[in-house]
Each structure stands twice: as structure tokens, then as C-alpha cells.
XYZ file of N, CA and C in Angstrom:
588
model
N 151.386 -191.269 -43.111
C 152.438 -190.260 -43.041
C 152.855 -189.888 -44.466
N 152.997 -188.597 -44.719
C 153.452 -188.106 -46.012
C 154.936 -188.404 -46.177
N 155.289 -188.875 -47.345
C 156.693 -189.161 -47.639
C 157.437 -187.844 -47.871
N 158.543 -187.597 -47.178
C 159.314 -186.380 -47.441
C 159.949 -186.450 -48.831
N 160.179 -185.288 -49.424
C 160.843 -185.240 -50.727
C 162.353 -185.327 -50.579
N 162.864 -184.806 -49.451
C 164.308 -184.818 -49.221
C 164.569 -184.796 -47.719
N 165.588 -185.537 -47.306
C 165.973 -185.608 -45.895
C 167.463 -185.308 -45.800
N 167.810 -184.242 -45.091
C 169.213 -183.916 -44.841
C 169.612 -184.527 -43.507
N 170.635 -185.365 -43.531
C 171.114 -186.051 -42.335
C 172.460 -185.461 -41.937
N 172.467 -184.646 -40.887
C 173.692 -184.008 -40.413
C 174.331 -184.850 -39.325
N 175.638 -185.028 -39.447
C 176.411 -185.774 -38.465
C 177.662 -184.980 -38.115
N 178.106 -185.127 -36.879
C 179.337 -184.466 -36.455
C 179.480 -184.524 -34.948
N 180.654 -184.209 -34.482
C 180.942 -184.224 -33.045
C 180.249 -183.060 -32.338
N 180.252 -183.118 -31.014
C 179.725 -182.008 -30.221
C 180.496 -180.737 -30.559
N 179.784 -179.633 -30.662
C 180.346 -178.304 -30.943
C 181.033 -178.218 -32.307
N 180.623 -179.081 -33.248
C 181.198 -179.012 -34.599
C 180.474 -177.989 -35.471
N 179.229 -177.670 -35.130
C 178.467 -176.709 -35.916
C 177.240 -177.286 -36.602
N 176.851 -178.507 -36.247
C 175.684 -179.154 -36.867
C 174.419 -178.314 -36.706
N 174.158 -177.887 -35.481
C 172.935 -177.117 -35.217
C 172.962 -175.773 -35.933
N 174.112 -175.128 -35.952
C 174.251 -173.829 -36.610
C 173.897 -173.940 -38.093
N 174.470 -174.939 -38.757
C 174.216 -175.111 -40.190
C 172.774 -175.559 -40.429
N 172.258 -176.426 -39.568
C 170.863 -176.868 -39.704
C 169.900 -175.689 -39.614
N 170.139 -174.801 -38.658
C 169.278 -173.615 -38.491
C 169.396 -172.674 -39.696
N 170.627 -172.502 -40.196
C 170.826 -171.652 -41.388
C 170.072 -172.222 -42.589
N 170.150 -173.525 -42.752
C 169.440 -174.175 -43.850
C 167.929 -173.996 -43.684
N 167.420 -174.231 -42.492
C 165.986 -174.085 -42.233
C 165.489 -172.688 -42.591
N 166.296 -171.680 -42.311
C 165.880 -170.292 -42.546
C 165.675 -169.973 -44.035
N 166.134 -170.844 -44.912
C 166.028 -170.606 -46.355
C 164.747 -171.181 -46.973
N 163.905 -171.791 -46.147
C 162.663 -172.374 -46.653
C 161.465 -171.549 -46.206
N 160.501 -171.335 -47.117
C 159.270 -170.670 -46.686
C 158.451 -171.643 -45.833
N 157.775 -171.141 -44.797
C 156.934 -172.038 -43.998
C 155.726 -172.466 -44.829
N 155.174 -173.597 -44.652
C 155.597 -174.719 -43.825
C 156.291 -175.774 -44.677
N 157.489 -175.522 -45.099
C 158.193 -176.384 -46.042
C 159.163 -177.360 -45.366
N 159.801 -176.928 -44.279
C 160.859 -177.741 -43.681
C 160.756 -177.735 -42.164
N 161.303 -178.773 -41.570
C 161.366 -178.865 -40.113
C 162.693 -179.482 -39.705
N 163.161 -179.097 -38.532
C 164.343 -179.743 -37.963
C 163.870 -180.880 -37.072
N 164.430 -182.041 -37.311
C 164.145 -183.218 -36.493
C 165.388 -183.493 -35.663
N 165.230 -183.388 -34.361
C 166.335 -183.646 -33.434
C 166.142 -185.038 -32.840
N 166.994 -185.964 -33.242
C 166.854 -187.338 -32.769
C 167.015 -187.434 -31.259
N 167.725 -186.472 -30.677
C 167.930 -186.495 -29.228
C 166.739 -185.932 -28.453
N 165.804 -185.255 -29.117
C 164.692 -184.608 -28.405
C 163.816 -185.602 -27.637
N 163.330 -186.692 -28.259
C 162.495 -187.607 -27.480
C 163.280 -188.329 -26.392
N 164.559 -188.593 -26.647
C 165.397 -189.205 -25.620
C 165.446 -188.292 -24.400
N 165.722 -187.018 -24.632
C 165.806 -186.058 -23.529
C 164.460 -185.894 -22.841
N 163.386 -185.888 -23.628
C 162.046 -185.728 -23.063
C 161.710 -186.888 -22.131
N 161.908 -188.109 -22.613
C 161.585 -189.278 -21.798
C 162.519 -189.407 -20.600
N 163.799 -189.119 -20.813
C 164.752 -189.199 -19.704
C 164.396 -188.177 -18.622
N 164.072 -186.965 -19.029
C 163.689 -185.919 -18.069
C 162.442 -186.333 -17.303
N 161.464 -186.867 -18.004
C 160.214 -187.280 -17.381
C 160.442 -188.396 -16.358
N 161.246 -189.377 -16.714
C 161.482 -190.514 -15.824
C 162.391 -190.183 -14.645
N 163.206 -189.121 -14.786
C 164.176 -188.799 -13.736
C 163.912 -187.461 -13.048
N 162.752 -186.862 -13.308
C 162.380 -185.614 -12.649
C 163.279 -184.438 -13.003
N 163.711 -184.364 -14.269
C 164.616 -183.297 -14.704
C 163.876 -182.277 -15.568
N 164.528 -181.158 -15.826
C 163.966 -180.077 -16.637
C 164.272 -180.344 -18.114
N 163.252 -180.765 -18.863
C 163.413 -181.094 -20.279
C 163.942 -179.907 -21.075
N 163.419 -178.722 -20.819
C 163.831 -177.523 -21.553
C 165.323 -177.261 -21.375
N 165.827 -177.444 -20.172
C 167.262 -177.242 -19.912
C 168.109 -178.299 -20.616
N 167.580 -179.510 -20.732
C 168.327 -180.570 -21.417
C 168.463 -180.293 -22.914
N 167.601 -179.438 -23.459
C 167.677 -179.090 -24.883
C 168.717 -178.017 -25.170
N 169.187 -177.331 -24.145
C 170.134 -176.229 -24.338
C 171.574 -176.731 -24.273
N 172.492 -175.846 -24.613
C 173.925 -176.152 -24.504
C 174.405 -175.707 -23.126
N 173.738 -176.197 -22.094
C 173.992 -175.720 -20.731
C 174.820 -176.704 -19.913
N 175.314 -176.215 -18.796
C 176.023 -177.064 -17.842
C 175.060 -178.104 -17.262
N 173.801 -177.722 -17.117
C 172.772 -178.640 -16.610
C 172.727 -179.900 -17.473
N 172.693 -179.708 -18.797
C 172.666 -180.852 -19.706
C 173.939 -181.678 -19.557
N 175.068 -181.006 -19.459
C 176.345 -181.716 -19.346
C 176.401 -182.570 -18.080
N 175.789 -182.102 -16.994
C 175.756 -182.866 -15.740
C 175.067 -184.214 -15.928
N 174.075 -184.249 -16.794
C 173.255 -185.451 -16.954
C 173.579 -186.239 -18.219
N 174.458 -185.720 -19.054
C 174.719 -186.319 -20.365
C 175.160 -187.785 -20.270
N 176.112 -188.088 -19.430
C 176.666 -189.445 -19.353
C 175.583 -190.471 -19.026
N 174.807 -190.224 -17.975
C 173.756 -191.168 -17.585
C 172.640 -191.227 -18.625
N 172.355 -190.100 -19.238
C 171.324 -190.048 -20.276
C 171.752 -190.892 -21.484
N 173.023 -190.820 -21.847
C 173.543 -191.621 -22.961
C 173.414 -193.109 -22.641
N 173.814 -193.502 -21.440
C 173.718 -194.913 -21.039
C 172.273 -195.404 -21.105
N 171.358 -194.601 -20.590
C 169.941 -194.959 -20.607
C 169.451 -195.094 -22.053
N 169.817 -194.145 -22.903
C 169.415 -194.180 -24.307
C 169.942 -195.412 -25.030
N 171.164 -195.814 -24.715
C 171.744 -197.012 -25.341
C 170.959 -198.259 -24.951
N 170.485 -198.315 -23.706
C 169.681 -199.463 -23.266
C 168.369 -199.531 -24.050
N 167.742 -198.379 -24.252
C 166.490 -198.337 -25.020
C 166.759 -198.744 -26.470
N 167.831 -198.216 -27.075
C 168.168 -198.537 -28.470
C 168.527 -200.008 -28.652
N 169.090 -200.627 -27.624
C 169.435 -202.046 -27.723
C 168.171 -202.885 -27.944
N 167.061 -202.436 -27.381
C 165.785 -203.138 -27.561
C 165.138 -202.798 -28.907
N 165.280 -201.533 -29.345
C 164.660 -201.080 -30.598
C 165.458 -199.904 -31.155
N 166.336 -200.142 -32.140
C 167.185 -199.075 -32.678
C 166.421 -197.895 -33.282
N 165.182 -198.113 -33.704
C 164.411 -197.029 -34.325
C 163.518 -196.283 -33.331
N 163.537 -196.674 -32.079
C 162.628 -196.124 -31.069
C 162.633 -194.596 -31.041
N 163.792 -193.988 -30.892
C 163.863 -192.530 -30.775
C 163.676 -191.835 -32.129
N 164.048 -192.495 -33.208
C 163.873 -191.895 -34.537
C 162.392 -191.704 -34.835
N 161.613 -192.743 -34.633
C 160.175 -192.674 -34.904
C 159.526 -191.597 -34.041
N 159.910 -191.524 -32.783
C 159.348 -190.510 -31.888
C 159.808 -189.098 -32.267
N 161.048 -188.980 -32.727
C 161.553 -187.658 -33.128
C 160.794 -187.129 -34.343
N 160.537 -187.993 -35.309
C 159.776 -187.584 -36.496
C 158.374 -187.147 -36.077
N 157.757 -187.907 -35.194
C 156.414 -187.567 -34.713
C 156.430 -186.257 -33.925
N 157.398 -186.094 -33.034
C 157.507 -184.889 -32.204
C 157.675 -183.635 -33.059
N 158.427 -183.746 -34.157
C 158.662 -182.605 -35.059
C 157.555 -182.454 -36.104
N 156.533 -183.331 -36.018
C 155.441 -183.324 -37.001
C 155.984 -183.471 -38.428
N 156.979 -184.332 -38.561
C 157.643 -184.541 -39.845
C 156.704 -184.871 -40.984
N 155.617 -185.575 -40.667
C 154.673 -185.964 -41.716
C 154.031 -184.766 -42.417
N 154.162 -183.579 -41.848
C 153.572 -182.368 -42.435
C 154.531 -181.589 -43.333
N 155.782 -182.049 -43.453
C 156.804 -181.266 -44.148
C 157.471 -182.070 -45.262
N 157.701 -181.442 -46.421
C 158.411 -182.135 -47.496
C 159.927 -182.196 -47.290
N 160.467 -181.332 -46.406
C 161.911 -181.313 -46.154
C 162.158 -181.595 -44.678
N 162.964 -182.634 -44.425
C 163.373 -182.956 -43.058
C 164.851 -182.619 -42.914
N 165.182 -181.902 -41.857
C 166.576 -181.604 -41.530
C 166.875 -182.311 -40.215
N 167.536 -183.453 -40.297
C 167.900 -184.206 -39.097
C 169.238 -183.645 -38.632
N 169.205 -182.919 -37.528
C 170.372 -182.130 -37.120
C 171.399 -182.894 -36.307
N 171.086 -184.121 -35.890
C 171.994 -184.793 -34.948
C 172.044 -186.307 -35.128
N 172.268 -186.750 -36.354
C 172.431 -188.180 -36.579
C 173.776 -188.604 -35.988
N 173.758 -189.618 -35.122
C 174.973 -189.969 -34.388
C 175.404 -191.431 -34.511
N 174.535 -192.285 -34.998
C 174.842 -193.712 -34.973
C 174.644 -194.356 -36.341
N 175.355 -195.471 -36.545
C 175.182 -196.240 -37.779
C 173.740 -196.722 -37.911
N 173.125 -197.066 -36.781
C 171.732 -197.530 -36.831
C 170.797 -196.414 -37.302
N 171.101 -195.149 -36.962
C 170.314 -194.013 -37.466
C 170.441 -193.940 -38.987
N 171.680 -193.984 -39.457
C 171.955 -193.903 -40.894
C 171.276 -195.053 -41.635
N 171.386 -196.254 -41.082
C 170.778 -197.425 -41.708
C 169.257 -197.290 -41.765
N 168.651 -196.797 -40.692
C 167.195 -196.627 -40.667
C 166.739 -195.716 -41.808
N 167.368 -194.552 -41.926
C 166.951 -193.605 -42.960
C 167.239 -194.137 -44.359
N 168.391 -194.753 -44.556
C 168.720 -195.275 -45.889
C 167.812 -196.433 -46.288
N 167.376 -197.209 -45.307
C 166.475 -198.331 -45.585
C 165.056 -197.849 -45.872
N 164.567 -196.922 -45.058
C 163.183 -196.476 -45.168
C 162.965 -195.344 -46.175
N 164.022 -194.600 -46.480
C 163.941 -193.469 -47.417
C 165.157 -193.501 -48.348
N 165.296 -194.554 -49.147
C 166.527 -194.744 -49.924
C 166.817 -193.660 -50.961
N 165.794 -192.989 -51.453
C 166.003 -191.982 -52.495
C 165.952 -190.551 -51.983
N 165.644 -190.367 -50.716
C 165.450 -189.025 -50.173
C 166.629 -188.521 -49.348
N 167.539 -189.388 -48.966
C 168.600 -189.027 -48.012
C 169.772 -188.294 -48.654
N 170.200 -187.233 -47.981
C 171.416 -186.496 -48.331
C 172.214 -186.385 -47.035
N 173.406 -186.977 -47.013
C 174.201 -186.975 -45.785
C 175.215 -185.837 -45.789
N 175.391 -185.231 -44.613
C 176.321 -184.110 -44.454
C 177.140 -184.353 -43.191
N 178.450 -184.426 -43.348
C 179.346 -184.567 -42.195
C 179.920 -183.194 -41.875
N 179.718 -182.753 -40.640
C 180.218 -181.465 -40.167
C 181.372 -181.751 -39.215
N 182.534 -181.177 -39.503
C 183.692 -181.400 -38.636
C 184.316 -180.069 -38.247
N 185.070 -180.118 -37.169
C 185.811 -178.948 -36.690
C 186.988 -179.462 -35.881
N 188.059 -178.711 -35.883
C 189.245 -179.109 -35.129
C 188.936 -179.082 -33.630
N 189.689 -179.853 -32.842
C 189.495 -179.790 -31.389
C 189.644 -178.366 -30.843
N 190.599 -177.596 -31.376
C 190.772 -176.212 -30.907
C 189.529 -175.373 -31.174
N 188.957 -175.508 -32.355
C 187.742 -174.750 -32.687
C 186.596 -175.160 -31.773
N 186.482 -176.451 -31.496
C 185.414 -176.935 -30.625
C 185.608 -176.437 -29.198
N 186.852 -176.406 -28.731
C 187.144 -175.866 -27.391
C 186.725 -174.404 -27.328
N 187.034 -173.645 -28.370
C 186.649 -172.225 -28.415
C 185.134 -172.037 -28.391
N 184.389 -173.066 -28.773
C 182.920 -173.014 -28.752
C 182.350 -173.577 -27.456
N 183.228 -173.941 -26.531
C 182.767 -174.420 -25.230
C 182.890 -175.911 -24.994
N 183.506 -176.634 -25.929
C 183.648 -178.078 -25.768
C 184.797 -178.410 -24.838
N 184.591 -179.427 -24.028
C 185.638 -179.973 -23.171
C 185.477 -181.489 -23.211
N 186.578 -182.198 -23.482
C 186.505 -183.654 -23.560
C 185.966 -184.217 -22.249
N 184.973 -185.105 -22.386
C 184.384 -185.764 -21.227
C 184.439 -187.262 -21.461
N 185.181 -187.963 -20.614
C 185.287 -189.419 -20.720
C 183.906 -190.033 -20.520
N 183.600 -191.036 -21.323
C 182.298 -191.673 -21.244
C 181.247 -190.975 -22.098
N 181.593 -189.808 -22.634
C 180.696 -189.074 -23.532
C 181.362 -188.955 -24.896
N 182.522 -188.306 -24.930
C 183.200 -188.050 -26.205
C 183.865 -189.288 -26.792
N 183.975 -190.342 -26.002
C 184.519 -191.598 -26.519
C 183.436 -192.681 -26.592
N 182.172 -192.279 -26.468
C 181.043 -193.210 -26.534
C 180.506 -193.294 -27.964
N 179.655 -194.286 -28.195
C 179.064 -194.481 -29.528
C 178.314 -193.246 -30.001
N 177.726 -192.500 -29.074
C 176.957 -191.314 -29.462
C 177.831 -190.251 -30.117
N 179.137 -190.322 -29.923
C 180.058 -189.373 -30.548
C 180.951 -190.015 -31.602
N 181.151 -191.321 -31.525
C 182.183 -191.964 -32.358
C 181.671 -192.988 -33.372
N 180.416 -193.373 -33.290
C 179.931 -194.482 -34.110
C 180.022 -194.220 -35.615
N 179.976 -192.964 -36.028
C 180.026 -192.644 -37.462
C 181.401 -192.164 -37.924
N 182.392 -192.218 -37.045
C 183.727 -191.718 -37.395
C 184.351 -192.437 -38.586
N 184.070 -193.719 -38.740
C 184.684 -194.497 -39.817
C 183.909 -194.432 -41.132
N 182.748 -193.798 -41.122
C 181.963 -193.668 -42.351
C 182.647 -192.635 -43.242
N 182.891 -192.999 -44.476
C 183.594 -192.098 -45.403
C 182.695 -191.592 -46.525
N 181.613 -192.276 -46.782
C 180.774 -191.957 -47.940
C 179.702 -190.924 -47.606
N 180.134 -189.681 -47.367
C 179.192 -188.590 -47.116
C 178.906 -187.887 -48.436
N 177.663 -187.462 -48.623
C 177.330 -186.697 -49.828
C 178.000 -185.326 -49.799
N 178.090 -184.746 -48.607
C 178.736 -183.439 -48.417
C 179.547 -183.499 -47.135
N 180.644 -182.768 -47.118
C 181.536 -182.720 -45.959
C 181.977 -181.273 -45.789
N 181.871 -180.743 -44.575
C 182.282 -179.360 -44.339
C 183.087 -179.280 -43.048
N 184.172 -178.520 -43.096
C 184.988 -178.242 -41.919
C 184.667 -176.816 -41.477
N 184.144 -176.687 -40.270
C 183.726 -175.375 -39.757
C 184.754 -174.762 -38.813
N 185.955 -175.290 -38.800
C 186.977 -174.851 -37.839
C 187.223 -173.350 -37.858
N 187.197 -172.764 -39.046
C 187.558 -171.350 -39.164
C 186.345 -170.427 -39.225
N 185.142 -170.992 -39.112
C 183.940 -170.172 -39.145
C 183.795 -169.394 -40.433
N 184.258 -169.982 -41.519
C 184.269 -169.328 -42.828
C 182.855 -169.251 -43.405
N 182.303 -168.053 -43.445
C 180.941 -167.837 -43.942
C 180.798 -168.262 -45.401
N 181.830 -168.039 -46.211
C 181.760 -168.399 -47.632
C 181.619 -169.913 -47.805
N 182.345 -170.686 -47.006
C 182.265 -172.146 -47.083
C 180.880 -172.624 -46.669
N 180.366 -172.055 -45.587
C 179.027 -172.427 -45.118
C 177.978 -172.057 -46.156
N 178.078 -170.861 -46.718
C 177.118 -170.416 -47.738
C 177.169 -171.304 -48.977
N 178.366 -171.735 -49.356
C 178.500 -172.622 -50.514
C 177.794 -173.954 -50.253
N 177.975 -174.504 -49.055
C 177.302 -175.756 -48.708
C 175.787 -175.566 -48.733
N 175.303 -174.505 -48.104
C 173.862 -174.236 -48.086
C 173.338 -174.131 -49.524
N 174.086 -173.462 -50.388
C 173.694 -173.347 -51.793
C 173.570 -174.702 -52.470
N 174.520 -175.599 -52.202
C 174.476 -176.939 -52.785
C 173.264 -177.724 -52.274
N 172.977 -177.585 -50.984
C 171.838 -178.303 -50.403
C 170.517 -177.760 -50.948
N 170.441 -176.454 -51.105
C 169.228 -175.854 -51.666
C 169.020 -176.286 -53.116
N 170.109 -176.436 -53.861
C 169.985 -176.907 -55.245
C 169.418 -178.323 -55.271
N 169.822 -179.144 -54.332
C 169.260 -180.498 -54.256
C 167.746 -180.436 -54.040
N 167.304 -179.446 -53.244
C 165.864 -179.265 -53.020
C 165.163 -178.860 -54.309
N 165.737 -177.902 -55.004
C 165.150 -177.467 -56.281
C 165.046 -178.645 -57.253
N 166.062 -179.497 -57.231
C 166.091 -180.646 -58.143
C 164.928 -181.611 -57.911
N 164.371 -181.626 -56.685
C 163.236 -182.514 -56.397
C 161.923 -181.731 -56.292
N 161.949 -180.463 -56.732
C 160.728 -179.676 -56.801
C 160.324 -178.942 -55.542
N 161.272 -178.735 -54.626
C 160.975 -178.002 -53.393
C 161.322 -176.533 -53.596
N 160.408 -175.649 -53.224
C 160.611 -174.205 -53.349
C 161.488 -173.715 -52.203
N 162.509 -172.929 -52.541
C 163.394 -172.343 -51.526
C 163.479 -170.841 -51.758
N 163.927 -170.115 -50.721
C 164.057 -168.656 -50.858
C 165.479 -168.282 -51.208
């Protein structure tokens, strides 16, 4: 596997804007320079396969996914208890990460995820915490769900303070988002990655 030059690790609550910023960042790279790695993708794929569900629907921000989220989280925690890196390794493979110098991990949710990347790629990691007020998240379609929003998949990184970058997307401020993207792109230039 080719060693990535830089790995952006995005963390944040549901409907905070992680995917939005990850997609914006991806759009600034010429192909085939960067890929988005969704740690939840192999979990959803395997869960859908084992439970006869629609994998494509589980990838969307749909009510279908919300119906299955709680049980899917429980199942994923059981798998992670046996091997914390199980879904990470599969996510990198699924996204063909070995072919790209830039990895954008759009949904880092657990301390074990952070530890895996920092241990295996100590010089390549750039962490980004994306936050938004509860009101902003509600306006984006979020509704508190017991057993989901108070589970490790949403709360395990809440106490981590040492983020390389931190952005509040509550107000949808394009200038703030653009400034963050600019800082992340500069980090790429610093390690020799071409950006647009």
C-alpha cells in the first residue's frame, strides 16, 4: 500500500457539516489526487448485507438510515470490540486509499479511530473538529435520538481538545469555510501535493 502524504481526519456530530466540508475540500484536488474515506461505509455495507437492507439507502441522509441507525451502531460496536481497526482497514480498501496521496476521512467518530491513524500515520494526520449549535443542526434535519446521539459514535471524541483545526458551521459562513479550506490546502502544498 502506498503511504499517503497527508490525511485529513474530520470529526463532529451528526449534521455538523463534516460531509459538506469534506466534499468542498475534495473538489479542490485534481484527479486522481484525493479520495474521501468514509469509516462508516464498510459498516453499512456489511450490516446491509447481513440484514437484507438497501446499502445505497444507508449511505444517504434518509429516514431509512435513521430507522436502522440504532441497531447498526450496536452491531458495529460488537465488531469493534473484537478488532478496533476492522472498519478502518476496510474503509481504506473500499475507497482505494492506496492509490491516493491525500486521504479525507470524513467521519472519524471514536478515540480508537484517532489512535489508529496517529499510531500508523504519525506524520501525516491533520485533525479537524467540525461543530454546530443544536439549533443549526435541527435546521439541517437533526433530531436528538436516544441511543444514537448519546452513544460513543457521537460522543467519544467530545473531550478531545487538541484539534489541529476547529470550525463552527452554525451560521453557514462561507468565508469561514473558505478560510479553513485554504489552510488545509496550504498543508497539502507544504508536503508537495498539487492543489487547484
